[in-house]
Protein backbone atom coordinates (compact mmCIF):
# COMPACT_ATOMS: atom_id res chain seq x y z
CA UNK A 1 0.00 0.00 0.00
CA UNK A 2 2.79 2.45 0.90
CA UNK A 3 4.55 2.28 -2.48
CA UNK A 4 1.25 2.72 -4.34
CA UNK A 5 0.51 5.73 -2.17
CA UNK A 6 3.92 7.21 -3.04
CA UNK A 7 3.09 7.11 -6.73
CA UNK A 8 -0.10 9.09 -6.13
CA UNK A 9 1.05 11.38 -3.33
CA UNK A 10 4.71 12.27 -2.88
CA UNK A 11 3.89 14.13 0.35
CA UNK A 12 2.84 10.78 1.81
CA UNK A 13 6.30 9.41 0.99
CA UNK A 14 8.04 12.39 2.56
CA UNK A 15 6.12 11.74 5.76
CA UNK A 16 6.10 7.94 5.91
CA UNK A 17 9.16 6.61 4.06
CA UNK A 18 12.52 6.01 5.68
CA UNK A 19 14.72 9.09 5.56
CA UNK A 20 17.15 9.33 2.67
CA UNK A 21 20.85 9.55 3.32
CA UNK A 22 22.76 10.58 6.40
CA UNK A 23 21.19 14.06 6.56
CA UNK A 24 17.64 12.80 6.19
CA UNK A 25 16.92 12.28 9.87
CA UNK A 26 17.12 16.05 10.44
CA UNK A 27 16.92 17.71 7.02
CA UNK A 28 15.22 17.58 3.68
CA UNK A 29 17.86 18.24 1.03
CA UNK A 30 16.71 20.72 -1.63
CA UNK A 31 18.40 22.69 -4.39
CA UNK A 32 17.97 25.79 -2.23
CA UNK A 33 19.54 24.28 0.90
CA UNK A 34 18.80 22.08 3.88
CA UNK A 35 15.34 22.37 5.43
CA UNK A 36 14.57 21.06 8.91
CA UNK A 37 12.22 18.05 8.92
CA UNK A 38 11.39 18.19 12.62
CA UNK A 39 11.70 20.14 15.82
CA UNK A 40 10.76 23.70 16.57
CA UNK A 41 12.27 24.85 13.27
CA UNK A 42 10.47 22.28 11.11
CA UNK A 43 10.23 23.74 7.60
CA UNK A 44 12.97 26.34 8.14
CA UNK A 45 16.24 26.53 6.22
CA UNK A 46 19.36 25.62 8.17
CA UNK A 47 21.01 28.91 7.22
CA UNK A 48 18.09 30.90 8.62
CA UNK A 49 18.20 28.96 11.89
CA UNK A 50 21.96 29.50 12.11
CA UNK A 51 21.39 33.23 11.77
CA UNK A 52 18.34 33.48 14.05
CA UNK A 53 18.75 30.74 16.67
CA UNK A 54 22.35 29.50 16.85
CA UNK A 55 21.78 28.17 20.37
CA UNK A 56 19.35 25.59 18.94
CA UNK A 57 22.01 24.32 16.57
CA UNK A 58 24.56 24.22 19.37
CA UNK A 59 22.09 22.10 21.36
CA UNK A 60 21.75 19.66 18.46
CA UNK A 61 25.53 19.34 18.30
CA UNK A 62 25.53 18.19 21.94
CA UNK A 63 23.05 15.34 21.31
CA UNK A 64 24.48 11.81 21.46
CA UNK A 65 22.85 10.42 18.34
CA UNK A 66 23.66 13.09 15.75
CA UNK A 67 25.32 11.68 12.65
CA UNK A 68 28.68 13.17 11.66
CA UNK A 69 27.24 14.53 8.39
CA UNK A 70 24.53 16.41 10.32
CA UNK A 71 27.11 17.85 12.70
CA UNK A 72 29.27 18.91 9.77
CA UNK A 73 26.35 20.64 8.03
CA UNK A 74 25.46 22.51 11.22
CA UNK A 75 29.05 23.51 11.90
CA UNK A 76 29.40 24.75 8.32
CA UNK A 77 26.25 26.86 8.70
CA UNK A 78 27.52 28.35 11.97
CA UNK A 79 31.03 28.89 10.58
CA UNK A 80 29.53 30.68 7.60
CA UNK A 81 28.21 33.27 10.04
CA UNK A 82 31.52 33.54 11.88
CA UNK A 83 30.31 31.68 14.99
Coordinates of C-alpha atoms in Angstrom, one line a residue, residues 9-50:
X9 CA 1.0 11.4 -3.3
X10 CA 4.7 12.3 -2.9
X11 CA 3.9 14.1 0.4
X12 CA 2.8 10.8 1.8
X13 CA 6.3 9.4 1.0
X14 CA 8.0 12.4 2.6
X15 CA 6.1 11.7 5.8
X16 CA 6.1 7.9 5.9
X17 CA 9.2 6.6 4.1
X18 CA 12.5 6.0 5.7
X19 CA 14.7 9.1 5.6
X20 CA 17.2 9.3 2.7
X21 CA 20.9 9.5 3.3
X22 CA 22.8 10.6 6.4
X23 CA 21.2 14.1 6.6
X24 CA 17.6 12.8 6.2
X25 CA 16.9 12.3 9.9
X26 CA 17.1 16.0 10.4
X27 CA 16.9 17.7 7.0
X28 CA 15.2 17.6 3.7
X29 CA 17.9 18.2 1.0
X30 CA 16.7 20.7 -1.6
X31 CA 18.4 22.7 -4.4
X32 CA 18.0 25.8 -2.2
X33 CA 19.5 24.3 0.9
X34 CA 18.8 22.1 3.9
X35 CA 15.3 22.4 5.4
X36 CA 14.6 21.1 8.9
X37 CA 12.2 18.1 8.9
X38 CA 11.4 18.2 12.6
X39 CA 11.7 20.1 15.8
X40 CA 10.8 23.7 16.6
X41 CA 12.3 24.8 13.3
X42 CA 10.5 22.3 11.1
X43 CA 10.2 23.7 7.6
X44 CA 13.0 26.3 8.1
X45 CA 16.2 26.5 6.2
X46 CA 19.4 25.6 8.2
X47 CA 21.0 28.9 7.2
X48 CA 18.1 30.9 8.6
X49 CA 18.2 29.0 11.9
X50 CA 22.0 29.5 12.1

